[in-house]
Amino acid sequence: MATLKDEAENELRLSAAGLEGHLSRHDYLPQMIASREDIERFLDTPEIGDSMDINLLLDSFRHTTDVSDVYLLDRQGITIAASNWHRDDTFIGQNYDFRPYFQDAISGRPGRFYGLGIRSMDRGYYFSAPVRLDDGDRTPDGVIVVKVPLDQLEASWAEQSADLLVTDNDNIIFMASQPELRLSALYPLSDDMHETLLETRRYADEPLPPSGMEIFDSHTDNSLLVRFSHGPLSDQDYLRLSRPLPDFDWQMHILKSLDPVHNAQWQSALLAGGLYGMVILGSGFGWQRLRLRREREQFAERERQTLARARDELERHVEDRTRDLLESNQRLSDEIDERRRAEANLRQAQDELIQAAKLAVLGQLAAGINHELNQPIAAIRAYAENARAFLERGRTEMATANLDQIVELTARMADISAQLKQFSRKSGEQLTEVSVPACFDYALRLFQARISDANVEVVHDPPDEGSWVRADPVRLEQVLVNLIGNALQAMADNSTPRLMLGIHHHGNEVHISVVDNGPGIDPASLARIFEPFFTTKAPGNGLGLGLSISSRIIEDLGGRLEAGNASEGGAHFLIVLPRAMPPRQTSPEPQTQETTRHE
């Protein structure tokens, strides 16, 4: 009996270590998946995300890590993506807010749970982790769940010379090497306990019948002698040892047949009876010692083999987990490098689009600039002809006055061309203090010809104390030019066009408004007004990139661009930027002024 107990204790210890290692090797997986950017991006905007990409991603993790299922729940516990999306028993659309693993994870803690699947009816062990977005909200936005199968581990138990059971704290046999004992109660359940288990849905609607185990003897070392009243184990008596699994709140049991002990008892009784005499007794005693020695040798050999298998299994598990972690780290490093390259390419493409849009606006301004330049050129020619005539007549004073007018007109033409040069330059990377009224004045100078030709009434009343924002002057001017140009185009058919420009302070923000009295924006188009290539203009009058680029520019400056309709009619665009303090005034250097005038 002592030998049988030692053998049972060793097998139970090794089996418990194998079960803990099999389950704990996957505890890192939910947190790793939850930290992926594409999972967070899908939860942030699920209405425009591609759930099929997330389904395929979760299926690839399931295949790589050899787990049963991987799925994503939202805040309400509804499955919105799953690795089994293509199966009839898919989890998508199912609500699991009653599961403890969801309740733990949505509270911000990693979750663990074991039970019977509601859809698949397969047993499994569940790991869960919260998915958080960087939006300041401390409540997780979703939950990643990984289900680990148990069938493969149970199949390995069949190779042992004993039967293994795993029970929970309600004495329900959750795992067993004998299939008939699975999902049965170690001891008969009371009606209240049975109703409680049905309400938790841990084991779905399984009846959980009693296993039929009966204890007929117990020892001081917590070992029990048991038998079964029915089932595949009812033809033998067994030694039962138990070992707690505190990390899972389980108990693991081993059942070793008592047939070797009964055989030894019968042999001892025959030898003690003296029926065969001293010779037979001596022979039997010698044979018994030889058999016992052989059994000890066989037991020792089995012990060595068991320990060797356990050591090899443990080393293989450590090697597999180390390899998985190295591969995961490499994939994460590659994804980080790829994301950095993509951000650099996106930034470059954005700058090129902004520059292209500015050059496109230059084409629209060409007609107005040409009109403004033609008038000074004609005047210069007239003054030059008059000056020559005055010089021929000796009237130098009148010739000098005409030459002064020519100098003034050339200065005006230089100012006009400087506006184009300033508008076409590229923006810088550093943000600085920018005067909003100065940006408005610059934009209005660019459209001076169009405003005059169309008799547009400009209502502009900036605050007395000035308005400064933290921005890039070139990019802010680009946005204002685009908004004012759109407003002028919208009022082309209005007999009394009116352009209203406003600057208002709201705490630490500055609100910049551009309002026209045109036809306004169709409510159906407001939701898409900032989408790339979306335009309400006639074909050939725009690509639909201006407002999209303007919105992205304002977001890069730390603000926002909003669109709507004014109460009295017309479109209303609002720019909100962080307010800044005016820069310190410095005296201009005379040398710089002279250099600028010379240029």
Coordinates of C-alpha atoms in Angstrom, one line a residue:
M1 CA 0.0 0.0 0.0
A2 CA 2.9 2.4 0.8
T3 CA 4.5 1.7 -2.6
L4 CA 1.2 2.3 -4.3
K5 CA 0.8 5.6 -2.5
D6 CA 4.3 6.7 -3.4
E7 CA 3.7 5.9 -7.0
A8 CA 0.3 7.7 -7.0
E9 CA 1.8 10.8 -5.4
N10 CA 4.5 11.1 -8.0
E11 CA 2.1 10.6 -10.9
L12 CA -0.3 13.1 -9.4
R13 CA 2.4 15.7 -8.8
L14 CA 3.7 15.4 -12.4
S15 CA 0.2 15.5 -13.9
A16 CA -0.7 18.6 -11.9
A17 CA 2.5 20.4 -13.1
G18 CA 1.7 19.5 -16.7
L19 CA -1.9 20.9 -16.4
E20 CA -0.7 24.2 -14.8
G21 CA 2.1 24.5 -17.5
H22 CA -0.4 23.8 -20.3
L23 CA -2.8 26.5 -19.2
S24 CA -0.4 29.2 -18.0
R25 CA 1.6 29.2 -21.3
H26 CA -1.3 31.2 -22.8
D27 CA -1.9 33.8 -20.1
Y28 CA 0.2 36.4 -21.9
L29 CA -1.7 36.1 -25.2
P30 CA -4.9 38.2 -24.5
Q31 CA -2.9 41.2 -23.3
M32 CA -0.6 41.1 -26.3
I33 CA -3.5 41.0 -28.7
A34 CA -5.4 43.8 -26.8
S35 CA -2.4 46.1 -27.2
R36 CA -2.4 45.9 -31.0
E37 CA -3.2 49.2 -32.8
D38 CA -5.6 47.7 -35.4
I39 CA -7.7 46.2 -32.5
E40 CA -7.8 49.6 -30.8
R41 CA -8.6 51.4 -34.1
F42 CA -11.4 49.0 -34.9
L43 CA -13.0 49.5 -31.4
D44 CA -12.6 53.3 -31.8
T45 CA -14.5 53.5 -35.1
P46 CA -16.3 50.1 -35.6
E47 CA -18.9 51.7 -37.9
I48 CA -16.3 52.4 -40.6
G49 CA -13.8 49.6 -39.7
D50 CA -13.5 46.4 -41.6
S51 CA -14.5 43.5 -39.2
M52 CA -13.3 40.9 -41.8
D53 CA -9.7 42.1 -41.3
I54 CA -10.0 41.7 -37.5
N55 CA -11.6 38.3 -38.0
L56 CA -8.7 37.1 -40.1
L57 CA -6.2 38.6 -37.6
L58 CA -7.8 36.8 -34.7
D59 CA -7.9 33.5 -36.7
S60 CA -4.2 33.8 -37.5
F61 CA -3.5 34.2 -33.8
R62 CA -5.6 31.1 -33.0
H63 CA -3.8 29.1 -35.6
T64 CA -0.3 30.2 -34.5
T65 CA -0.8 29.7 -30.7
D66 CA -2.9 26.5 -31.1
V67 CA -5.8 27.7 -29.0
S68 CA -9.5 27.0 -29.6
D69 CA -11.0 30.4 -30.2
V70 CA -10.0 34.1 -30.0
Y71 CA -12.8 36.8 -30.0
L72 CA -13.4 40.5 -29.3
L73 CA -16.3 41.9 -27.1
D74 CA -17.5 45.5 -26.9
R75 CA -18.4 47.3 -23.7
Q76 CA -21.8 45.6 -23.6
G77 CA -20.3 42.1 -23.9
I78 CA -21.4 41.6 -27.5
T79 CA -19.0 39.7 -29.8
I80 CA -18.1 42.0 -32.7
A81 CA -15.2 39.9 -34.1
A82 CA -14.1 36.2 -33.7
S83 CA -11.7 33.7 -35.2
N84 CA -14.7 31.4 -35.9
W85 CA -16.5 34.0 -38.0
H86 CA -16.9 31.4 -40.8
R87 CA -18.5 28.6 -38.8
D88 CA -22.2 28.0 -38.1
D89 CA -21.7 28.2 -34.4
T90 CA -19.8 31.5 -34.6
F91 CA -19.7 33.7 -31.5
I92 CA -20.3 37.0 -33.5
G93 CA -23.5 38.7 -32.2
Q94 CA -23.6 36.6 -28.9
N95 CA -23.7 38.5 -25.6
Y96 CA -21.4 37.2 -22.9
D97 CA -21.7 40.0 -20.3
F98 CA -22.8 37.3 -17.7
R99 CA -19.4 35.5 -18.0
P100 CA -17.0 36.3 -15.1
Y101 CA -14.1 36.7 -17.5
F102 CA -15.9 39.6 -19.2
Q103 CA -16.9 41.2 -15.9
D104 CA -13.3 41.0 -14.6
A105 CA -11.8 42.4 -17.8
I106 CA -14.3 45.3 -18.2
S107 CA -13.4 46.3 -14.7
G108 CA -9.8 46.6 -15.8
R109 CA -8.4 43.3 -14.5
P110 CA -7.2 40.2 -16.4
G111 CA -9.8 37.5 -16.3
R112 CA -9.8 33.7 -16.0
F113 CA -12.7 31.3 -16.3
Y114 CA -13.4 27.7 -17.0
G115 CA -16.7 26.3 -18.2
L116 CA -18.8 24.9 -21.1
G117 CA -19.2 26.9 -24.2
I118 CA -22.7 28.2 -24.7
R119 CA -22.5 27.9 -28.5
S120 CA -19.9 25.2 -29.1
M121 CA -20.7 23.1 -26.0
D122 CA -17.0 22.4 -25.8
R123 CA -15.2 22.7 -22.5
G124 CA -12.4 25.2 -22.2
Y125 CA -10.4 27.5 -20.1
Y126 CA -10.8 31.2 -20.9
F127 CA -8.2 34.1 -20.5
S128 CA -9.4 37.7 -21.0
A129 CA -7.8 41.2 -21.0
P130 CA -9.2 44.7 -21.3
V131 CA -8.7 46.8 -24.4
R132 CA -8.1 50.5 -23.6
L133 CA -8.1 53.5 -25.9
D134 CA -6.1 56.7 -25.2
D135 CA -9.2 58.8 -24.8
G136 CA -9.0 59.5 -21.1
D137 CA -11.8 57.2 -20.2
R138 CA -10.7 54.7 -17.5
T139 CA -13.4 52.2 -18.5
P140 CA -12.1 49.6 -21.1
D141 CA -13.6 49.9 -24.5
G142 CA -13.6 46.2 -25.2
V143 CA -12.4 42.7 -24.0
I144 CA -10.2 40.2 -25.8
V145 CA -10.9 36.5 -24.9
V146 CA -8.8 33.5 -25.6
K147 CA -10.3 30.0 -25.1
V148 CA -7.8 27.1 -24.5
P149 CA -9.0 23.6 -25.3
L150 CA -8.6 20.7 -22.8
D151 CA -9.2 17.7 -25.0
Q152 CA -5.6 17.2 -26.0
L153 CA -4.4 17.3 -22.5
E154 CA -7.0 14.8 -21.4
A155 CA -6.0 12.4 -24.2
S156 CA -2.5 12.3 -22.8
W157 CA -3.8 11.1 -19.5
A158 CA -5.1 7.9 -21.1
E159 CA -1.5 6.7 -21.4
Q160 CA -1.0 6.5 -17.6
S161 CA -1.7 3.5 -15.4
A162 CA -4.1 5.5 -13.4
D163 CA -7.3 7.6 -13.8
L164 CA -7.2 11.3 -13.3
L165 CA -10.0 13.7 -12.3
V166 CA -10.2 17.5 -11.9
T167 CA -13.0 19.1 -9.8
D168 CA -13.9 22.7 -9.1
N169 CA -14.8 24.1 -5.7
D170 CA -18.4 22.8 -6.2
N171 CA -17.1 19.2 -6.6
I172 CA -18.0 19.1 -10.3
I173 CA -15.8 16.8 -12.3
F174 CA -14.7 19.2 -15.0
M175 CA -11.9 17.1 -16.6
A176 CA -11.4 13.3 -16.5
S177 CA -9.4 10.6 -18.3
Q178 CA -12.7 8.5 -18.3
P179 CA -15.2 10.3 -20.6
E180 CA -18.1 8.9 -18.7
L181 CA -17.1 10.8 -15.6
R182 CA -16.9 14.3 -17.2
L183 CA -19.5 16.9 -16.2
S184 CA -20.7 14.8 -13.3
A185 CA -20.8 15.6 -9.5
L186 CA -18.2 13.9 -7.3
Y187 CA -20.9 13.6 -4.7
P188 CA -24.7 14.1 -5.2
L189 CA -25.7 17.8 -5.4
S190 CA -28.5 19.4 -3.4
D191 CA -31.4 21.0 -5.2
D192 CA -30.2 24.5 -4.3
M193 CA -26.7 23.8 -5.5
H194 CA -28.0 22.4 -8.8
E195 CA -30.2 25.4 -9.4
T196 CA -27.3 27.8 -8.6
L197 CA -25.0 26.1 -11.1
L198 CA -27.7 26.2 -13.8
E199 CA -28.2 30.0 -13.2
T200 CA -24.4 30.7 -13.6
R201 CA -24.5 28.9 -17.0
R202 CA -20.9 27.6 -16.3
Y203 CA -21.9 24.2 -17.5
A204 CA -24.8 25.3 -19.7
D205 CA -27.9 23.0 -19.2
E206 CA -25.9 19.8 -18.3
P207 CA -27.8 17.6 -15.7
L208 CA -24.6 17.1 -13.7
P209 CA -25.5 13.6 -12.4
P210 CA -23.6 12.0 -9.4
S211 CA -20.5 10.0 -10.3
G212 CA -21.4 7.1 -8.0
M213 CA -18.2 7.3 -5.9
E214 CA -18.4 5.8 -2.5
I215 CA -15.7 6.0 0.3
F216 CA -15.3 2.8 2.3
D217 CA -12.0 3.6 4.1
S218 CA -9.8 6.7 4.9
H219 CA -6.3 7.1 6.2
T220 CA -4.6 9.7 8.2
D221 CA -2.5 10.9 5.2
N222 CA -5.6 12.1 3.5
S223 CA -5.7 9.1 1.2
L224 CA -9.1 7.4 0.6
L225 CA -10.2 4.0 -0.5
V226 CA -13.2 4.3 -2.9
R227 CA -15.3 2.4 -5.3
F228 CA -18.0 3.3 -7.8
S229 CA -21.6 2.0 -7.7
H230 CA -21.9 2.3 -11.5
G231 CA -20.0 3.1 -14.6
P232 CA -16.8 1.9 -16.2
L233 CA -14.8 1.9 -12.9
S234 CA -17.4 -0.1 -10.9
D235 CA -15.5 -3.4 -11.2
Q236 CA -12.5 -2.4 -9.0
D237 CA -11.6 -0.6 -5.8
Y238 CA -9.3 2.4 -5.9
L239 CA -6.8 4.4 -3.9
R240 CA -7.7 8.1 -4.2
L241 CA -5.2 10.9 -3.6
S242 CA -6.0 14.6 -4.1
R243 CA -3.8 17.7 -4.8
P244 CA -5.0 21.3 -4.7
L245 CA -4.4 23.7 -7.7
P246 CA -4.6 27.1 -5.9
D247 CA -4.0 29.2 -9.0
F248 CA -7.2 27.8 -10.6
D249 CA -9.2 27.0 -7.4
W250 CA -9.3 23.3 -8.5
Q251 CA -8.6 19.9 -7.0
M252 CA -6.8 17.2 -9.0
H253 CA -7.5 13.5 -8.0
I254 CA -5.8 10.3 -9.0
L255 CA -7.4 6.8 -8.8
K256 CA -5.0 3.8 -8.5
S257 CA -6.4 0.3 -8.7
L258 CA -6.1 -1.8 -5.5
D259 CA -5.7 -5.0 -7.4
P260 CA -1.9 -5.2 -6.7
V261 CA -2.6 -4.8 -3.0
H262 CA -5.3 -7.4 -3.0
N263 CA -3.0 -9.8 -4.8
A264 CA -0.3 -9.2 -2.3
Q265 CA -2.8 -9.8 0.5
W266 CA -3.9 -13.2 -0.9
Q267 CA -0.3 -14.3 -1.4
S268 CA 0.5 -13.3 2.2
A269 CA -2.5 -15.3 3.5
L270 CA -1.5 -18.4 1.6
L271 CA 2.1 -18.1 2.9
A272 CA 0.9 -17.5 6.4
G273 CA -1.4 -20.5 6.4
G274 CA 1.4 -23.0 6.4
L275 CA -0.6 -25.3 4.1
Y276 CA 2.4 -26.2 2.0
G277 CA 5.0 -26.7 4.8
M278 CA 8.2 -25.1 5.5
V279 CA 9.7 -25.9 2.1
I280 CA 6.9 -24.4 0.2
L281 CA 6.9 -21.5 2.7
G282 CA 10.6 -20.9 2.1
S283 CA 10.2 -21.3 -1.6
G284 CA 7.2 -19.0 -1.6
F285 CA 9.0 -16.5 0.6
G286 CA 12.0 -16.5 -1.7
W287 CA 9.7 -16.1 -4.7
Q288 CA 7.8 -13.3 -3.0
R289 CA 11.1 -11.5 -2.3
L290 CA 12.2 -11.9 -5.9
R291 CA 8.8 -10.7 -7.1
L292 CA 8.9 -7.7 -4.8
R293 CA 12.4 -6.9 -5.8
R294 CA 11.4 -7.0 -9.4
E295 CA 8.4 -4.9 -8.7
R296 CA 10.6 -2.3 -6.9
E297 CA 13.0 -2.4 -9.8
Q298 CA 10.1 -2.0 -12.3
F299 CA 8.7 0.8 -10.1
A300 CA 12.1 2.6 -10.0
E301 CA 12.3 2.2 -13.8
R302 CA 8.8 3.6 -14.2
E303 CA 9.7 6.5 -11.9
R304 CA 12.8 7.3 -13.9
Q305 CA 10.9 7.2 -17.1
T306 CA 8.1 9.3 -15.7
L307 CA 10.5 11.9 -14.4
A308 CA 12.4 11.9 -17.7
R309 CA 9.1 12.4 -19.7
A310 CA 8.1 15.2 -17.3
R311 CA 11.5 16.9 -17.7
D312 CA 11.4 16.6 -21.5
E313 CA 7.8 17.9 -21.5
L314 CA 8.7 20.9 -19.3
E315 CA 11.8 21.7 -21.4
R316 CA 9.7 21.5 -24.6
H317 CA 7.0 23.8 -23.1
V318 CA 9.7 26.3 -22.0
E319 CA 11.3 26.2 -25.5
D320 CA 8.0 26.6 -27.2
R321 CA 7.0 29.5 -25.1
T322 CA 10.4 31.2 -25.5
R323 CA 10.1 30.8 -29.2
D324 CA 6.6 32.2 -29.3
L325 CA 7.7 35.2 -27.2
L326 CA 10.7 35.9 -29.5
E327 CA 8.6 35.7 -32.6
S328 CA 6.0 37.9 -31.1
N329 CA 8.6 40.5 -30.1
Q330 CA 10.1 40.4 -33.6
R331 CA 6.6 40.9 -35.2
L332 CA 6.0 43.8 -32.8
S333 CA 9.3 45.4 -33.7
D334 CA 8.6 45.0 -37.4
E335 CA 5.2 46.6 -37.0
I336 CA 6.7 49.5 -35.1
D337 CA 9.2 50.2 -37.8
E338 CA 6.5 49.9 -40.5
R339 CA 4.3 52.3 -38.6
R340 CA 7.1 54.9 -38.4
R341 CA 7.8 54.6 -42.1
A342 CA 4.1 54.9 -42.9
E343 CA 3.8 58.0 -40.7
A344 CA 6.8 59.6 -42.4
N345 CA 5.3 58.9 -45.9
L346 CA 1.9 60.2 -44.8
R347 CA 3.5 63.4 -43.5
Q348 CA 5.4 63.9 -46.8
A349 CA 2.3 63.2 -48.9
Q350 CA 0.3 65.6 -46.8
D351 CA 2.8 68.4 -47.2
E352 CA 2.9 67.8 -51.0
L353 CA -0.9 67.9 -51.1
I354 CA -1.0 71.1 -49.2
Q355 CA 1.6 72.7 -51.5
A356 CA -0.3 71.4 -54.6
A357 CA -3.5 72.9 -53.3
K358 CA -1.8 76.2 -52.7
L359 CA -0.5 76.3 -56.3
A360 CA -4.0 75.4 -57.5
V361 CA -5.3 78.5 -55.7
L362 CA -2.6 80.5 -57.5
G363 CA -4.2 79.6 -60.8
Q364 CA -7.6 80.9 -59.5
L365 CA -5.9 84.1 -58.4
A366 CA -4.1 84.7 -61.7
A367 CA -7.0 86.6 -63.3
G368 CA -7.3 89.0 -60.4
I369 CA -3.6 89.6 -60.2
N370 CA -3.4 90.2 -64.0
H371 CA -6.2 92.7 -63.7
E372 CA -4.3 94.6 -60.9
L373 CA -1.0 94.6 -62.8
N374 CA -2.5 95.8 -66.1
Q375 CA -3.7 99.1 -64.6
P376 CA -0.3 100.1 -63.1
I377 CA 1.5 99.1 -66.3
A378 CA -0.8 101.3 -68.4
A379 CA -0.4 104.2 -65.9
I380 CA 3.4 103.7 -65.9
R381 CA 3.5 104.0 -69.7
A382 CA 1.4 107.1 -69.7
Y383 CA 3.5 108.8 -67.0
A384 CA 6.7 107.8 -68.8
E385 CA 5.5 109.4 -72.1
N386 CA 4.4 112.6 -70.2
A387 CA 7.8 112.8 -68.4
R388 CA 9.7 112.6 -71.8
A389 CA 7.5 115.3 -73.2
F390 CA 8.1 117.5 -70.2
L391 CA 11.9 116.9 -70.4
E392 CA 11.9 117.9 -74.1
R393 CA 10.1 121.2 -73.1
G394 CA 12.5 121.7 -70.2
R395 CA 9.8 121.3 -67.5
T396 CA 11.8 119.2 -65.1
E397 CA 9.5 119.7 -62.1
M398 CA 6.6 118.2 -63.9
A399 CA 8.9 115.3 -65.3
T400 CA 10.0 114.6 -61.7
A401 CA 6.4 114.4 -60.5
N402 CA 5.6 111.9 -63.2
L403 CA 8.7 109.8 -62.3
D404 CA 7.6 109.8 -58.6
Q405 CA 4.3 108.4 -59.7
I406 CA 6.1 105.7 -61.7
V407 CA 8.2 104.7 -58.6
E408 CA 5.0 104.5 -56.5
L409 CA 3.3 102.3 -59.1
T410 CA 6.3 99.9 -59.4
A411 CA 6.2 99.6 -55.6
R412 CA 2.6 98.6 -55.8
M413 CA 3.3 96.0 -58.4
A414 CA 6.1 94.6 -56.2
D415 CA 3.6 94.2 -53.3
I416 CA 1.3 92.3 -55.6
S417 CA 4.0 89.9 -56.8
A418 CA 5.3 89.5 -53.2
Q419 CA 1.8 88.2 -52.2
L420 CA 2.1 85.5 -54.8
K421 CA 5.6 84.6 -53.7
Q422 CA 4.6 84.5 -50.1
F423 CA 1.6 82.3 -50.7
S424 CA 3.5 79.8 -52.8
R425 CA 6.2 79.2 -50.2
K426 CA 6.2 75.9 -48.1
S427 CA 5.2 75.9 -44.5
G428 CA 7.6 75.2 -41.6
E429 CA 7.6 72.5 -39.0
Q430 CA 7.8 74.7 -35.9
L431 CA 4.6 76.4 -34.4
T432 CA 4.8 80.0 -33.3
E433 CA 2.6 82.9 -32.2
V434 CA 0.5 84.0 -35.2
S435 CA -1.8 87.1 -35.4
V436 CA -5.2 86.1 -36.7
P437 CA -6.1 89.6 -38.0
A438 CA -2.8 89.7 -40.0
C439 CA -3.7 86.4 -41.6
F440 CA -7.2 87.7 -42.5
D441 CA -5.6 90.9 -44.0
Y442 CA -3.3 88.8 -46.1
A443 CA -6.1 86.5 -47.4
L444 CA -8.2 89.6 -48.2
R445 CA -5.4 91.2 -50.2
L446 CA -5.1 88.1 -52.4
F447 CA -8.8 88.3 -53.2
Q448 CA -9.0 92.1 -53.5
A449 CA -9.7 92.1 -57.2
R450 CA -12.5 89.5 -57.0
I451 CA -14.0 91.3 -54.0
S452 CA -14.0 94.6 -55.9
D453 CA -15.3 93.2 -59.1
A454 CA -18.2 91.3 -57.4
N455 CA -19.1 94.3 -55.1
V456 CA -18.8 92.0 -52.0
E457 CA -19.5 93.6 -48.7
V458 CA -16.8 92.5 -46.2
V459 CA -17.8 92.7 -42.6
H460 CA -14.6 92.4 -40.5
D461 CA -14.4 93.8 -36.9
P462 CA -11.3 92.3 -35.1
P463 CA -11.0 92.7 -31.3
D464 CA -9.1 95.7 -30.0
E465 CA -6.7 93.7 -27.9
G466 CA -5.5 91.5 -30.9
S467 CA -5.9 87.8 -31.3
W468 CA -2.9 85.4 -31.3
V469 CA -2.9 81.7 -31.7
R470 CA -0.3 78.9 -31.6
A471 CA 0.0 77.8 -35.2
D472 CA 2.1 77.9 -38.4
P473 CA 1.3 81.2 -40.3
V474 CA 1.7 79.7 -43.8
R475 CA -0.7 76.8 -43.1
L476 CA -3.2 79.0 -41.3
E477 CA -3.2 81.5 -44.2
Q478 CA -3.7 78.6 -46.6
V479 CA -6.9 77.5 -44.7
L480 CA -8.3 81.1 -44.6
V481 CA -7.6 81.6 -48.3
N482 CA -9.4 78.3 -49.1
L483 CA -12.5 79.2 -46.9
I484 CA -12.7 82.8 -48.3
G485 CA -12.3 81.5 -51.9
N486 CA -15.1 79.0 -51.4
A487 CA -17.3 81.7 -49.9
L488 CA -16.7 84.0 -52.8
Q489 CA -17.5 81.2 -55.3
A490 CA -20.7 80.3 -53.4
M491 CA -21.9 83.9 -53.6
A492 CA -21.3 84.3 -57.3
D493 CA -25.0 84.3 -58.2
N494 CA -26.0 86.6 -55.2
S495 CA -26.9 90.2 -56.1
T496 CA -25.8 91.5 -52.7
P497 CA -23.0 89.3 -51.6
R498 CA -21.8 89.7 -48.0
L499 CA -18.7 88.1 -46.4
M500 CA -18.6 88.1 -42.6
L501 CA -15.3 87.4 -40.8
G502 CA -15.2 87.0 -37.1
I503 CA -12.7 86.5 -34.2
H504 CA -13.9 85.7 -30.7
H505 CA -12.2 84.6 -27.5
H506 CA -13.6 81.7 -25.5
G507 CA -11.3 81.0 -22.5
N508 CA -8.1 79.4 -23.8
E509 CA -9.5 79.2 -27.3
V510 CA -9.9 81.5 -30.3
H511 CA -12.9 81.0 -32.6
I512 CA -12.3 82.2 -36.1
S513 CA -15.5 82.3 -38.3
V514 CA -16.0 82.7 -42.1
V515 CA -19.7 83.2 -43.0
D516 CA -21.3 84.0 -46.4
N517 CA -24.9 84.7 -47.5
G518 CA -24.8 82.1 -50.3
P519 CA -27.2 79.1 -50.7
G520 CA -25.5 77.3 -47.7
I521 CA -24.7 73.6 -47.5
D522 CA -27.1 70.8 -48.2
P523 CA -27.8 68.9 -44.9
A524 CA -27.1 65.6 -46.7
S525 CA -23.6 66.9 -47.6
L526 CA -22.6 68.2 -44.1
A527 CA -21.6 64.7 -42.9
R528 CA -19.2 64.3 -45.9
I529 CA -18.0 67.8 -46.4
F530 CA -14.5 67.1 -45.1
E531 CA -14.0 63.8 -47.0
P532 CA -11.3 63.7 -49.7
F533 CA -12.6 64.2 -53.3
F534 CA -16.1 65.1 -52.1
T535 CA -17.4 68.3 -53.7
T536 CA -20.7 70.0 -54.3
K537 CA -19.3 72.2 -57.1
A538 CA -20.0 71.6 -60.8
P539 CA -17.6 69.3 -62.7
G540 CA -14.3 71.0 -63.5
N541 CA -14.6 73.6 -60.7
G542 CA -12.7 71.6 -58.0
L543 CA -11.2 68.3 -56.9
G544 CA -12.9 68.1 -53.5
L545 CA -9.5 68.3 -51.7
G546 CA -9.5 71.9 -50.3
L547 CA -11.7 71.3 -47.2
S548 CA -10.2 67.9 -46.5
I549 CA -6.7 69.3 -46.5
S550 CA -7.9 72.3 -44.4
S551 CA -9.4 70.1 -41.8
R552 CA -6.2 68.0 -41.5
I553 CA -4.1 71.2 -41.3
I554 CA -6.2 72.5 -38.4
E555 CA -6.0 69.1 -36.6
D556 CA -2.2 69.1 -36.9
L557 CA -2.2 72.6 -35.4
G558 CA -4.1 71.2 -32.3
G559 CA -7.5 72.6 -33.2
R560 CA -10.6 71.6 -35.2
L561 CA -12.6 72.8 -38.2
E562 CA -16.4 72.7 -38.1
A563 CA -19.0 73.4 -40.9
G564 CA -22.6 74.3 -40.7
N565 CA -25.3 76.7 -41.9
A566 CA -25.8 80.2 -40.5
S567 CA -29.2 81.0 -39.0
E568 CA -29.9 83.8 -41.6
G569 CA -28.7 81.5 -44.5
G570 CA -25.4 80.8 -46.0
A571 CA -22.5 78.6 -45.0
H572 CA -20.7 79.0 -41.6
F573 CA -17.2 77.6 -41.1
L574 CA -15.6 77.8 -37.6
I575 CA -11.9 77.3 -36.8
V576 CA -11.0 76.7 -33.1
L577 CA -7.3 77.0 -32.2
P578 CA -5.5 77.3 -28.8
R579 CA -5.0 80.9 -27.7
A580 CA -1.4 82.2 -27.4
M581 CA 0.2 85.2 -25.8
P582 CA 1.5 88.0 -28.2
P583 CA 5.2 87.7 -28.9
R584 CA 7.6 90.2 -27.3
Q585 CA 8.1 93.4 -29.5
T586 CA 11.7 93.8 -30.8
S587 CA 13.0 96.9 -32.6
P588 CA 13.7 96.2 -36.3
E589 CA 17.2 96.3 -37.6
P590 CA 17.8 99.1 -40.1
Q591 CA 20.1 96.9 -42.2
T592 CA 17.3 94.3 -42.6
Q593 CA 15.0 97.0 -43.9
E594 CA 17.5 98.3 -46.4
T595 CA 18.2 94.8 -47.6
T596 CA 14.5 94.1 -48.0
R597 CA 13.9 97.4 -49.9
H598 CA 16.9 96.6 -52.2
E599 CA 15.5 93.2 -53.0

